[in-house]
XYZ file of C-alpha atoms in Angstrom:
763
model
C -71.638 56.624 -97.297
C -72.749 55.857 -93.720
C -73.719 52.242 -93.014
C -76.982 53.393 -91.414
C -78.093 55.326 -94.489
C -77.069 52.482 -96.739
C -79.219 50.166 -94.695
C -82.200 52.476 -94.805
C -82.128 53.028 -98.578
C -81.865 49.362 -99.343
C -84.547 48.627 -96.785
C -86.941 50.853 -98.632
C -86.259 48.930 -101.841
C -86.575 45.651 -99.988
C -90.002 46.631 -98.708
C -91.215 47.265 -102.250
C -89.946 43.861 -103.387
C -91.317 42.123 -100.313
C -94.784 43.594 -100.900
C -94.897 41.865 -104.274
C -93.919 38.442 -102.931
C -96.383 35.587 -102.407
C -97.858 35.545 -98.863
C -97.148 31.810 -98.647
C -93.393 32.430 -98.646
C -92.276 31.472 -95.103
C -88.983 32.344 -93.536
C -87.657 30.299 -90.602
C -87.472 33.254 -88.232
C -91.045 34.257 -88.896
C -92.496 30.763 -88.774
C -90.955 29.685 -85.462
C -93.033 30.115 -82.314
C -91.985 31.872 -79.138
C -92.203 28.624 -77.155
C -89.933 26.858 -79.655
C -87.327 29.606 -79.377
C -87.451 29.473 -75.592
C -87.195 25.678 -75.527
C -84.284 25.758 -77.962
C -82.343 28.267 -75.888
C -79.238 26.641 -74.463
C -77.147 28.183 -71.745
C -73.388 27.988 -72.153
C -73.194 27.014 -68.492
C -74.820 24.259 -66.507
C -75.826 24.890 -62.929
C -75.163 21.761 -60.878
C -77.360 21.692 -57.774
C -77.410 19.636 -54.635
C -80.373 17.438 -53.661
C -82.229 20.459 -52.230
C -81.626 22.808 -55.158
C -78.647 24.696 -53.700
C -76.017 25.683 -56.261
C -72.866 23.554 -56.005
C -71.053 24.329 -59.228
C -71.438 26.319 -62.418
C -69.744 24.561 -65.325
C -68.942 26.007 -68.735
C -70.292 23.600 -71.353
C -69.961 25.763 -74.483
C -66.592 27.410 -75.084
C -67.731 29.336 -78.174
C -70.246 31.642 -76.493
C -71.278 32.835 -73.047
C -74.990 32.593 -72.312
C -76.671 32.646 -68.936
C -80.181 31.491 -68.159
C -83.301 32.492 -70.094
C -84.721 35.526 -68.299
C -88.445 36.294 -68.349
C -89.298 39.870 -69.275
C -90.867 40.381 -65.845
C -87.432 39.634 -64.312
C -85.674 42.319 -66.337
C -85.401 45.708 -64.619
C -87.744 48.425 -65.984
C -84.707 50.652 -66.505
C -83.158 48.139 -68.892
C -86.365 47.654 -70.856
C -86.710 51.418 -71.231
C -83.077 51.899 -72.242
C -83.232 49.158 -74.855
C -86.402 50.477 -76.488
C -85.227 54.111 -76.471
C -81.871 53.112 -77.939
C -82.936 50.592 -80.566
C -86.587 51.112 -81.439
C -88.440 54.150 -80.007
C -91.743 53.222 -81.664
C -91.463 49.509 -80.812
C -94.954 49.378 -79.280
C -96.515 51.324 -82.200
C -95.313 49.608 -85.384
C -96.030 46.138 -86.791
C -92.460 45.106 -87.394
C -91.443 47.931 -89.760
C -90.981 51.488 -88.500
C -92.126 53.406 -91.576
C -91.293 56.782 -90.091
C -87.739 55.634 -89.411
C -87.487 54.255 -92.945
C -88.603 57.579 -94.423
C -86.267 59.544 -92.177
C -83.327 57.317 -93.003
C -84.021 57.461 -96.719
C -84.233 61.272 -96.653
C -80.999 61.458 -94.644
C -79.342 59.166 -97.174
C -80.388 61.495 -99.946
C -78.679 64.443 -98.228
C -75.819 62.305 -96.858
C -76.781 63.118 -93.282
C -75.895 60.773 -90.381
C -78.920 59.329 -88.550
C -79.928 56.087 -86.795
C -80.851 53.088 -88.925
C -84.382 51.901 -89.612
C -83.919 48.359 -88.297
C -86.465 47.610 -85.564
C -86.082 45.278 -82.605
C -88.358 42.834 -84.416
C -86.194 42.932 -87.524
C -83.039 42.444 -85.456
C -84.650 39.496 -83.720
C -85.515 37.871 -87.040
C -81.839 38.075 -87.981
C -80.844 36.505 -84.653
C -83.262 33.599 -85.025
C -82.420 32.645 -88.616
C -78.817 31.917 -89.589
C -79.651 32.694 -93.228
C -80.616 36.237 -92.224
C -77.683 36.803 -89.900
C -75.535 39.837 -90.643
C -71.998 39.207 -91.890
C -69.035 41.529 -91.352
C -69.729 43.166 -94.715
C -73.391 43.716 -93.912
C -76.539 41.947 -95.076
C -77.153 41.174 -98.725
C -80.173 42.524 -100.561
C -81.808 39.065 -100.371
C -81.232 38.915 -96.616
C -82.875 42.324 -96.230
C -85.944 41.066 -98.028
C -86.074 37.960 -95.843
C -85.572 39.990 -92.689
C -88.427 42.303 -93.604
C -90.853 39.479 -94.322
C -89.792 37.571 -91.197
C -90.342 40.666 -89.029
C -93.912 41.106 -90.265
C -94.591 37.410 -89.593
C -93.154 37.659 -86.085
C -95.389 40.634 -85.302
C -98.379 38.723 -86.640
C -97.708 35.603 -84.539
C -95.985 36.930 -81.402
C -96.955 39.423 -78.729
C -94.774 42.492 -78.175
C -93.617 41.276 -74.758
C -92.533 37.967 -76.288
C -90.542 39.744 -78.997
C -88.749 41.940 -76.478
C -88.085 39.009 -74.132
C -86.607 36.855 -76.906
C -84.533 39.783 -78.148
C -83.020 40.487 -74.728
C -82.092 36.830 -74.319
C -80.497 36.349 -77.747
C -78.862 39.681 -78.631
C -75.006 39.746 -78.605
C -73.468 42.352 -76.307
C -69.698 42.233 -76.125
C -67.191 39.604 -77.192
C -68.594 36.174 -76.421
C -71.398 37.524 -74.226
C -74.907 36.829 -75.523
C -78.127 37.631 -73.683
C -78.938 39.903 -70.803
C -78.258 37.350 -68.051
C -74.644 36.738 -69.077
C -74.098 40.481 -69.580
C -75.565 41.443 -66.193
C -73.599 38.834 -64.242
C -70.340 39.356 -66.131
C -70.113 43.149 -66.303
C -72.181 44.153 -63.285
C -72.077 41.104 -61.010
C -75.833 41.021 -60.477
C -79.056 39.616 -61.870
C -80.851 41.485 -64.703
C -83.640 42.436 -62.322
C -81.255 44.623 -60.329
C -79.797 46.787 -63.105
C -80.137 50.523 -62.489
C -80.416 53.307 -65.074
C -76.656 53.756 -65.463
C -76.039 50.033 -65.974
C -79.009 49.793 -68.322
C -77.631 52.625 -70.442
C -74.260 50.875 -70.789
C -76.018 47.623 -71.733
C -78.063 49.384 -74.412
C -74.961 51.125 -75.751
C -73.177 47.794 -76.159
C -75.928 46.485 -78.446
C -75.212 49.256 -80.933
C -71.402 48.899 -80.671
C -70.475 45.573 -79.053
C -66.725 45.782 -79.606
C -66.231 49.546 -79.482
C -63.678 51.160 -77.218
C -64.861 52.005 -73.692
C -64.886 55.730 -74.451
C -67.224 55.228 -77.414
C -69.487 52.973 -75.365
C -69.582 55.590 -72.612
C -70.468 58.337 -75.083
C -73.337 56.289 -76.447
C -74.459 55.376 -72.910
C -74.566 59.071 -72.023
C -76.928 59.686 -74.963
C -79.156 56.857 -73.765
C -79.184 58.312 -70.246
C -80.297 61.684 -71.605
C -83.146 59.983 -73.434
C -84.124 58.068 -70.311
C -83.986 61.107 -68.022
C -84.865 64.173 -70.152
C -84.168 67.469 -68.467
C -81.817 65.878 -65.934
C -78.124 66.727 -65.785
C -76.052 63.671 -66.722
C -72.476 63.381 -65.445
C -70.901 61.873 -68.551
C -67.392 61.959 -67.075
C -68.464 59.753 -64.179
C -70.304 57.502 -66.610
C -67.121 57.225 -68.680
C -65.180 55.949 -65.647
C -67.957 53.536 -64.723
C -68.161 52.178 -68.276
C -64.401 51.629 -68.516
C -64.447 49.600 -65.316
C -67.564 47.631 -66.257
C -66.440 46.454 -69.709
C -63.258 45.019 -68.194
C -65.012 43.163 -65.391
C -65.459 39.383 -65.452
C -67.416 38.615 -62.283
C -69.263 35.676 -63.841
C -66.541 33.020 -63.611
C -66.608 30.220 -66.167
C -66.390 27.505 -63.528
C -67.038 28.222 -59.875
C -68.256 26.282 -56.895
C -67.350 23.533 -54.445
C -67.872 20.368 -56.514
C -66.062 20.699 -59.878
C -65.269 17.007 -60.341
C -68.722 15.790 -59.357
C -70.267 18.385 -61.671
C -68.224 17.251 -64.656
C -68.998 13.640 -63.856
C -72.759 14.080 -63.691
C -72.855 16.232 -66.838
C -70.816 13.654 -68.719
C -73.097 10.837 -67.618
C -76.229 12.765 -68.555
C -74.722 13.593 -71.931
C -73.834 9.947 -72.537
C -77.317 8.845 -71.493
C -78.945 11.339 -73.872
C -76.634 10.395 -76.725
C -77.469 6.719 -76.155
C -81.182 7.418 -76.057
C -81.093 9.567 -79.249
C -78.215 8.399 -81.427
C -79.570 10.210 -84.489
C -79.818 13.617 -82.802
C -77.740 16.452 -84.330
C -74.414 17.216 -82.692
C -75.673 20.523 -81.317
C -78.314 18.619 -79.325
C -75.722 16.596 -77.419
C -75.277 17.176 -73.744
C -77.793 17.850 -70.993
C -80.909 19.670 -72.069
C -81.551 21.306 -68.727
C -79.443 24.262 -67.642
C -79.793 23.092 -64.028
C -78.889 19.540 -63.024
C -79.848 18.221 -59.614
C -77.473 15.782 -57.916
C -77.647 13.606 -54.811
C -74.972 15.656 -53.015
C -75.591 17.523 -49.777
C -74.184 21.035 -50.025
C -73.404 21.481 -46.277
C -71.642 18.107 -46.177
C -69.759 18.817 -49.424
C -68.615 22.155 -48.032
C -67.485 20.630 -44.731
C -65.703 17.689 -46.388
C -63.775 20.001 -48.724
C -62.778 22.253 -45.838
C -61.713 19.313 -43.633
C -59.579 17.789 -46.393
C -57.869 21.056 -47.300
C -57.271 21.956 -43.658
C -55.649 18.597 -42.910
C -53.514 18.649 -46.053
C -52.168 22.059 -45.053
C -50.983 20.437 -41.831
C -49.261 17.695 -43.851
C -47.619 20.039 -46.359
C -44.244 19.601 -44.646
C -44.478 15.845 -45.277
C -44.700 16.130 -49.058
C -48.462 15.613 -49.309
C -50.549 17.900 -51.500
C -53.458 15.880 -52.879
C -56.487 14.178 -51.441
C -59.992 12.987 -52.248
C -63.110 12.033 -50.341
C -66.436 10.381 -51.065
C -69.465 9.741 -48.849
C -72.131 7.176 -49.770
C -75.567 6.546 -48.352
C -75.554 2.869 -47.368
C -79.175 2.151 -48.242
C -79.532 3.972 -51.572
C -75.991 4.230 -52.924
C -76.446 7.967 -53.363
C -73.231 9.975 -53.371
C -73.592 12.577 -50.627
C -70.141 14.180 -50.972
C -67.578 14.028 -53.786
C -64.296 15.894 -53.302
C -62.041 15.080 -56.233
C -58.932 17.047 -55.252
C -57.461 19.483 -52.767
C -58.110 22.354 -55.189
C -55.608 25.224 -54.913
C -53.271 23.086 -52.787
C -52.707 20.725 -55.713
C -50.591 21.071 -58.812
C -53.053 18.746 -60.567
C -56.384 20.114 -59.350
C -58.188 18.969 -62.513
C -57.424 15.300 -61.806
C -60.384 13.567 -60.165
C -58.825 11.364 -57.486
C -62.234 9.856 -56.668
C -62.091 7.918 -59.947
C -58.300 7.699 -60.449
C -56.822 4.200 -60.129
C -54.298 3.647 -57.332
C -52.981 0.788 -55.203
C -55.197 0.391 -52.112
C -52.684 -1.301 -49.815
C -54.189 -3.051 -46.803
C -57.744 -1.852 -47.500
C -58.391 -5.011 -49.564
C -57.807 -7.238 -46.521
C -61.383 -6.987 -45.127
C -62.760 -8.281 -48.428
C -60.246 -11.149 -48.376
C -61.053 -12.224 -44.825
C -64.781 -11.906 -45.531
C -64.420 -14.331 -48.430
C -62.322 -16.772 -46.397
C -64.846 -16.720 -43.526
C -67.781 -17.097 -45.924
C -66.066 -20.117 -47.509
C -65.504 -21.557 -43.994
C -61.749 -21.604 -44.440
C -61.340 -19.421 -41.354
C -63.200 -18.182 -38.315
C -62.508 -14.942 -36.488
C -60.738 -16.996 -33.800
C -58.701 -19.204 -36.140
C -54.957 -19.021 -35.507
C -52.766 -17.888 -38.396
C -49.007 -18.065 -38.156
C -47.382 -14.666 -38.475
C -43.892 -15.917 -39.234
C -41.498 -16.065 -42.156
C -43.038 -17.829 -45.134
C -41.727 -18.938 -48.516
C -44.420 -19.636 -51.100
C -43.603 -21.380 -54.374
C -44.957 -19.563 -57.426
C -44.461 -19.926 -61.164
C -41.958 -17.064 -61.124
C -40.066 -18.281 -58.057
C -40.341 -17.944 -54.287
C -42.684 -15.311 -52.881
C -41.544 -14.281 -49.399
C -44.146 -11.974 -47.816
C -43.042 -9.674 -45.022
C -44.716 -7.316 -42.651
C -43.608 -3.748 -43.270
C -41.439 -3.802 -40.154
C -40.039 -7.253 -41.005
C -41.045 -8.504 -37.573
C -43.373 -11.405 -36.827
C -45.816 -11.826 -33.990
C -46.178 -15.584 -34.075
C -49.573 -17.276 -34.010
C -52.434 -14.725 -33.954
C -56.176 -15.007 -34.424
C -57.777 -13.864 -37.646
C -59.454 -11.083 -35.654
C -56.086 -9.774 -34.496
C -54.469 -10.289 -37.908
C -57.112 -8.179 -39.671
C -57.521 -5.493 -37.005
C -53.743 -5.136 -36.626
C -53.277 -5.227 -40.421
C -50.634 -7.965 -40.466
C -49.373 -8.802 -43.950
C -48.103 -12.374 -43.595
C -51.406 -13.752 -42.207
C -53.231 -12.006 -45.051
C -51.011 -13.732 -47.604
C -51.519 -17.084 -45.869
C -55.267 -16.443 -46.070
C -55.008 -15.714 -49.799
C -53.167 -19.019 -50.242
C -56.298 -20.718 -48.869
C -58.669 -18.677 -51.072
C -56.415 -18.478 -54.198
C -55.605 -15.244 -56.052
C -57.933 -15.996 -58.976
C -60.914 -16.667 -56.714
C -60.238 -13.479 -54.753
C -59.920 -11.486 -57.970
C -63.335 -12.753 -59.099
C -64.805 -11.683 -55.768
C -63.273 -8.216 -56.081
C -64.676 -7.772 -59.582
C -68.103 -8.865 -58.373
C -67.817 -6.167 -55.701
C -67.261 -3.574 -58.445
C -63.484 -3.171 -58.228
C -62.017 -2.648 -61.729
C -59.140 -5.130 -61.764
C -57.313 -4.887 -65.076
C -55.581 -8.254 -64.853
C -56.313 -11.792 -63.691
C -55.723 -12.956 -60.147
C -52.807 -15.078 -61.289
C -51.164 -11.966 -62.760
C -51.151 -10.245 -59.348
C -50.360 -13.435 -57.470
C -50.230 -13.430 -53.687
C -49.358 -9.740 -53.556
C -53.051 -9.142 -54.287
C -53.665 -9.665 -50.559
C -51.547 -6.569 -49.903
C -53.298 -4.350 -52.460
C -51.080 -4.641 -55.527
C -54.036 -4.116 -57.917
C -55.206 -0.600 -58.752
C -58.705 0.522 -57.788
C -60.560 3.821 -57.512
C -61.674 5.467 -54.289
C -65.293 5.345 -55.468
C -65.259 1.620 -56.242
C -63.376 0.752 -53.041
C -65.764 2.783 -50.895
C -68.724 1.128 -52.585
C -67.194 -2.299 -51.892
C -67.073 -1.384 -48.192
C -70.675 -0.244 -48.524
C -71.395 -3.825 -49.601
C -69.999 -5.007 -46.254
C -72.157 -2.419 -44.492
C -75.219 -3.773 -46.310
C -74.708 -7.361 -45.226
C -72.940 -8.462 -48.396
C -75.450 -6.892 -50.797
C -73.785 -5.037 -53.638
C -75.453 -2.074 -55.338
C -74.516 0.661 -57.771
C -73.811 4.236 -56.759
C -75.716 7.213 -58.109
C -74.771 10.866 -58.387
C -77.816 12.021 -60.356
C -80.994 12.860 -58.469
C -83.851 10.442 -58.951
C -85.894 13.040 -60.832
C -83.582 12.566 -63.826
C -84.563 10.089 -66.512
C -82.963 6.670 -65.950
C -80.491 5.318 -68.510
C -81.481 2.636 -70.999
C -81.902 -0.869 -69.626
C -78.746 -2.022 -71.396
C -76.605 0.648 -69.728
C -74.308 -0.362 -66.900
C -73.342 3.159 -65.926
C -72.893 3.769 -62.174
C -75.373 6.650 -62.293
C -78.385 4.350 -62.155
C -80.854 5.774 -59.693
C -82.413 2.430 -58.820
C -80.283 0.753 -56.182
C -82.020 -2.374 -55.015
C -79.259 -3.446 -52.655
C -81.758 -4.036 -49.875
C -83.786 -6.464 -51.992
C -81.093 -8.112 -54.116
C -79.539 -11.442 -53.122
C -76.295 -10.884 -51.189
C -73.085 -11.358 -53.121
C -71.330 -12.239 -49.861
C -72.624 -14.252 -46.912
C -74.304 -11.680 -44.610
C -72.874 -13.478 -41.571
C -69.320 -13.161 -42.936
C -69.869 -9.462 -43.697
C -71.146 -8.972 -40.148
C -68.085 -10.668 -38.624
C -65.667 -8.507 -40.640
C -67.572 -5.394 -39.590
C -67.412 -6.530 -35.981
C -63.633 -6.977 -36.261
C -63.081 -3.570 -37.880
C -65.162 -1.921 -35.145
C -63.244 -3.660 -32.353
C -60.989 -1.097 -30.682
C -59.456 -3.798 -28.471
C -58.476 -5.931 -31.474
C -56.554 -3.069 -33.067
C -54.903 -1.988 -29.791
C -51.830 -4.112 -30.490
C -51.038 -1.915 -33.479
C -52.838 1.405 -33.044
C -53.282 1.729 -29.274
C -56.477 2.449 -27.327
C -56.459 6.183 -28.083
C -56.387 5.726 -31.855
C -58.000 8.306 -34.131
C -59.931 5.366 -35.591
C -61.980 4.986 -32.397
C -65.259 6.924 -32.461
C -67.880 7.475 -29.768
C -70.493 5.909 -32.009
C -70.394 2.616 -33.882
C -68.095 2.551 -36.918
C -65.972 -0.011 -38.725
C -62.830 1.241 -40.460
C -59.614 0.097 -42.147
C -56.552 2.068 -43.179
C -54.045 1.214 -45.880
C -50.791 2.449 -47.351
C -49.478 1.483 -50.769
C -45.947 0.652 -51.826
C -43.331 3.339 -51.145
C -45.915 5.383 -49.209
C -47.498 6.774 -52.358
C -51.110 6.386 -51.265
C -52.747 6.485 -47.863
C -56.353 5.386 -47.353
C -59.031 5.259 -44.683
C -62.341 3.610 -45.575
C -65.114 2.689 -43.202
C -68.806 2.775 -42.459
C -71.350 3.617 -39.818
C -74.952 2.514 -39.523
C -76.007 4.840 -42.350
C -72.918 6.096 -44.208
C -69.751 4.797 -45.849
C -66.835 7.241 -46.084
C -63.654 6.815 -48.127
C -60.623 9.118 -47.960
C -57.378 9.084 -49.950
C -54.339 11.312 -49.480
C -51.117 11.331 -51.470
C -49.759 13.025 -54.555
C -51.365 13.015 -57.980
C -47.874 12.706 -59.447
C -47.336 9.406 -57.644
C -44.500 10.832 -55.554
C -43.960 9.288 -52.129
C -45.073 10.962 -48.927
C -42.712 11.541 -46.034
C -43.400 10.033 -42.632
C -47.169 9.642 -43.078
C -48.673 6.699 -41.190
C -52.075 5.081 -41.444
C -53.367 7.189 -38.581
C -51.793 10.512 -39.573
C -52.727 10.559 -43.269
C -56.305 9.880 -44.342
C -57.699 8.670 -41.002
C -58.074 12.092 -39.305
C -60.173 13.372 -42.223
C -62.271 10.204 -42.176
C -62.914 10.596 -38.449
C -63.780 14.285 -38.761
C -66.305 13.680 -41.534
C -67.852 10.798 -39.588
C -68.263 13.040 -36.540
C -69.954 15.664 -38.706
C -72.353 13.094 -40.152
C -73.295 11.795 -36.712
C -73.315 15.048 -34.762
C -77.078 14.666 -34.305
C -77.648 11.196 -35.704
C -76.856 8.008 -33.763
C -75.012 5.024 -35.208
C -75.704 1.659 -33.635
C -74.084 -1.685 -34.255
C -75.926 -3.876 -36.772
C -78.051 -6.766 -35.620
C -76.517 -10.199 -36.133
C -78.050 -11.916 -39.177
C -79.358 -15.456 -39.207
C -76.729 -18.184 -39.276
C -74.463 -16.642 -36.634
C -73.507 -18.179 -33.310
C -71.857 -16.331 -30.420
C -69.641 -18.581 -28.295
C -66.947 -18.290 -25.649
C -63.462 -19.243 -26.853
C -60.095 -19.783 -25.195
C -56.614 -19.943 -26.698
C -53.809 -22.366 -26.032
C -50.392 -21.394 -24.698
C -47.650 -19.775 -26.728
C -43.893 -20.186 -26.504
C -43.801 -18.349 -23.168
C -46.450 -20.614 -21.670
C -49.079 -17.867 -21.575
C -52.296 -18.022 -23.622
C -51.786 -16.759 -27.169
C -54.724 -14.393 -26.711
C -57.139 -13.620 -23.912
C -60.350 -15.656 -23.727
C -63.314 -13.848 -25.223
C -66.742 -14.157 -26.748
C -66.547 -14.637 -30.524
C -68.906 -14.771 -33.503
C -68.982 -17.861 -35.732
C -70.841 -19.060 -38.779
C -73.102 -21.777 -37.452
C -71.219 -25.084 -37.430
C -67.727 -23.559 -37.297
C -67.643 -22.740 -33.580
C -65.235 -24.454 -31.176
C -64.239 -23.681 -27.562
C -60.422 -23.874 -27.834
C -57.897 -22.670 -30.423
C -54.356 -23.952 -29.828
C -51.173 -24.729 -31.730
C -51.021 -28.074 -33.513
C -47.349 -28.699 -32.631
C -45.504 -28.761 -29.352
C -43.279 -25.858 -30.287
C -45.383 -23.439 -28.336
C -46.231 -25.604 -25.296
C -44.695 -25.275 -21.856
C -42.821 -28.559 -22.447
C -40.704 -26.736 -24.989
C -39.079 -24.805 -22.171
C -36.945 -27.853 -21.382
C -35.323 -27.727 -24.818
C -31.779 -26.442 -25.389
C -31.471 -22.660 -25.340
C -31.773 -21.125 -28.829
C -33.295 -18.157 -30.640
C -36.578 -18.913 -32.414
C -37.223 -15.399 -33.764
C -36.058 -13.306 -35.482
C -34.241 -15.310 -38.140
C -30.665 -14.491 -39.044
C -30.264 -11.747 -41.663
C -33.669 -10.166 -40.994
C -34.130 -6.694 -42.494
C -36.583 -4.514 -40.583
C -38.453 -1.433 -41.852
C -41.217 0.663 -40.380
C -44.820 -0.083 -41.287
C -46.270 3.278 -42.456
C -49.694 2.152 -41.207
C -48.485 1.763 -37.613
C -47.551 4.588 -35.214
C -43.774 4.322 -34.675
C -43.928 4.003 -30.890
C -46.222 0.991 -31.248
C -43.799 -0.972 -33.404
C -41.705 -3.645 -31.738
C -39.532 -6.551 -32.838
C -40.533 -9.650 -30.930
C -37.677 -11.831 -29.642
C -38.556 -15.492 -28.935
C -36.290 -18.214 -27.543
C -36.227 -21.642 -25.946
C -34.393 -22.633 -22.746
C -34.372 -21.642 -19.122
C -32.704 -18.715 -17.392
C -31.821 -16.958 -20.625
C -31.254 -13.258 -21.214
C -30.853 -11.023 -24.269
C -28.024 -8.744 -25.327
C -28.103 -6.246 -28.183
C -24.761 -5.102 -29.601
C -23.044 -6.448 -26.456
C -25.324 -4.611 -24.003
C -27.836 -6.271 -21.694
C -31.415 -5.799 -22.920
C -33.915 -8.175 -21.248
C -34.446 -11.479 -19.415
C -36.798 -14.344 -20.293
C -37.825 -16.252 -23.374
C -39.751 -13.341 -24.864
C -38.908 -9.657 -25.283
C -40.141 -6.638 -27.251
C -37.507 -4.378 -28.813
C -38.003 -0.864 -30.207
C -35.716 -0.848 -33.276
C -33.342 1.903 -34.389
C -31.365 2.279 -37.650
C -28.262 0.272 -38.330
C -26.861 -3.260 -38.223
C -27.253 -5.107 -34.933
C -26.182 -8.346 -33.285
C -28.744 -10.073 -31.069
C -27.278 -12.540 -28.571
C -28.940 -15.119 -26.328
C -26.995 -15.716 -23.098
C -27.556 -18.626 -20.696
C -27.474 -18.575 -16.881
C -23.681 -18.877 -16.853
C -23.206 -15.820 -19.084
C -22.260 -17.862 -22.133
C -23.535 -16.795 -25.566
C -25.532 -19.797 -26.827
C -27.077 -18.284 -29.985
C -27.013 -15.086 -31.995
C -28.760 -13.358 -34.912
C -27.716 -10.485 -37.138
C -30.326 -8.034 -38.379
C -30.547 -4.645 -40.060
C -33.008 -1.791 -39.450
C -33.808 0.542 -42.342
C -35.923 3.671 -42.631
C -36.666 3.877 -38.940
C -35.630 7.449 -38.254
C -38.718 8.315 -36.237
C -38.286 5.265 -34.036
C -34.657 6.119 -33.525
C -35.489 9.626 -32.312
C -38.138 8.279 -29.980
C -35.766 5.623 -28.622
C -33.078 8.172 -27.881
C -35.519 10.302 -25.910
């Protein structure tokens, strides 16, 4: 017996039973309103938009089914509406839910065992789609379900308009496999919106309703019948339609996840889902997640597109140096809105799903600005204070801590301005000794950095970035410096979204009152650190005057490299924006020959130039409590001033005109002492600083005595008490020779990992 005739005969019996039932009997499908069905429709994808409504990312949120957006009947092509009615319910606009002529025809055909179409109308099919109790199983509907479907169809026709019934049907009917609804079908099989479907595509769509999982040839045969009904008297090329159908049913143009902001999209959807779950803890599981199919973010699509392109382009240039991953985030200083969020290098990465914006990694020297800001705010230092960059041994509970600069060389007494701008490690550790690790850790947590352990756990290595932080939290901490010490939360969700509950501490909060809140850090100290990080002259000693860090507009920036060259950072701000960039490997593998200015810094500079192509960036105004004064520096070991005289910023009450050494070791009188080597110390091991361009790295030789000269490995090198040596790999003997040619002192040292320097030296 044919399934269609079986359906028709039982439908006739069901109608008789249904006519005897009480009118008050209500079925769910018949009682629900059109507006309720439309509101309850949930797309399997979420469209994540930028701040202006431009599509950034489409994200699959339901893996069990594929639904697009709800499509109004007016946005469905006339050809599709015609094909669906002709295929499924020719007298749709004439009957009241039950097609009596079709029932009679089907019953008569069943009597004579003749194949014909079933008697189920579009309204009856819709009732089965809306009510799970009426839904057809693989073995067909039960007699009770047929009764319910019949009653529900008559109720739908009584309460709904015909256009509403057809619209709901087109949006909820299954087509093929996981595809449900006309939007998902149109975009998946035909790569276009439902409004653009032509007669041929409409015929295939209608054929799939009747046989969703049939072979392409069967679908094509059915589509040809629909085409004949749509265009009577016209010659239909069924062979061509067969080829078209075979290609269409295999097409998957509607990708599950596509766009330019996958990590930001997942983040904002997760936060919205958490906020909704918190607001309605008793809601059913199927109600979890964002209610809206389109979610608006704070991102700027043109900026997001440019940032992604800049990062990928630069990483391709670094591929030969074992670098494949990167991340970037741009924040609006005033509001905390995230304007760009690039979580990975995409196809360049073997771990593209990992969001490096939120991943925890060691930040290296990028914590130093926060350390110096705290020390200046606590009046332990000024920007002109002298800090000894020399070998130090610090007693700790676990033994001696001996900090070194990466290149194992020391520059002697330097100002705090020079120490920070030149990213010297030993002065940073000496500064942390003044502040204390635990106090600095508390300050970092207050700035939003997620330290897992106490300051005492990290010890003095915390000054050099031994704790793990995320790019987002680090960039937001720099944004605090940009805002005069005022800390605020970041937001990725557009302000039109409902705010989270008052008890929530999620970083998606749209209300960032950083401009009104009391500063967490002294605004004057934040200003001084920004002034140092914007000072191209102060960083010249390390990075040179033509550094990539120098921009034509005002910016303040710091680079950093973690242990074993695993992570390279560049974080900085302009008048309006704060930009953070990380490059490295998601696996934690070390990079090869990547310095502070060749890794993340070029991407940072390129994004900053894009942001300020038509927008100026001016230096901030000095806040209250600052004093600008002229300062001079005392002499060093060679009798020359330690640093050139300059104008410097001070917290009021900390200014002084002269900064000099407390001992006589660096005064001209010391030149009368016996000839000896002051630096380097014997047994020094030297390695390259990955933050410093190789040609800018030198080992400083210092001595006492008159008429001395230097020899390296028995060869004459330089004359005078001070010399700068470009190191090369190997073990070396440094000798100090007096005026008579006699060796009066010597030091042994070793250079490791300095291949680039060696090549440069040989040239």
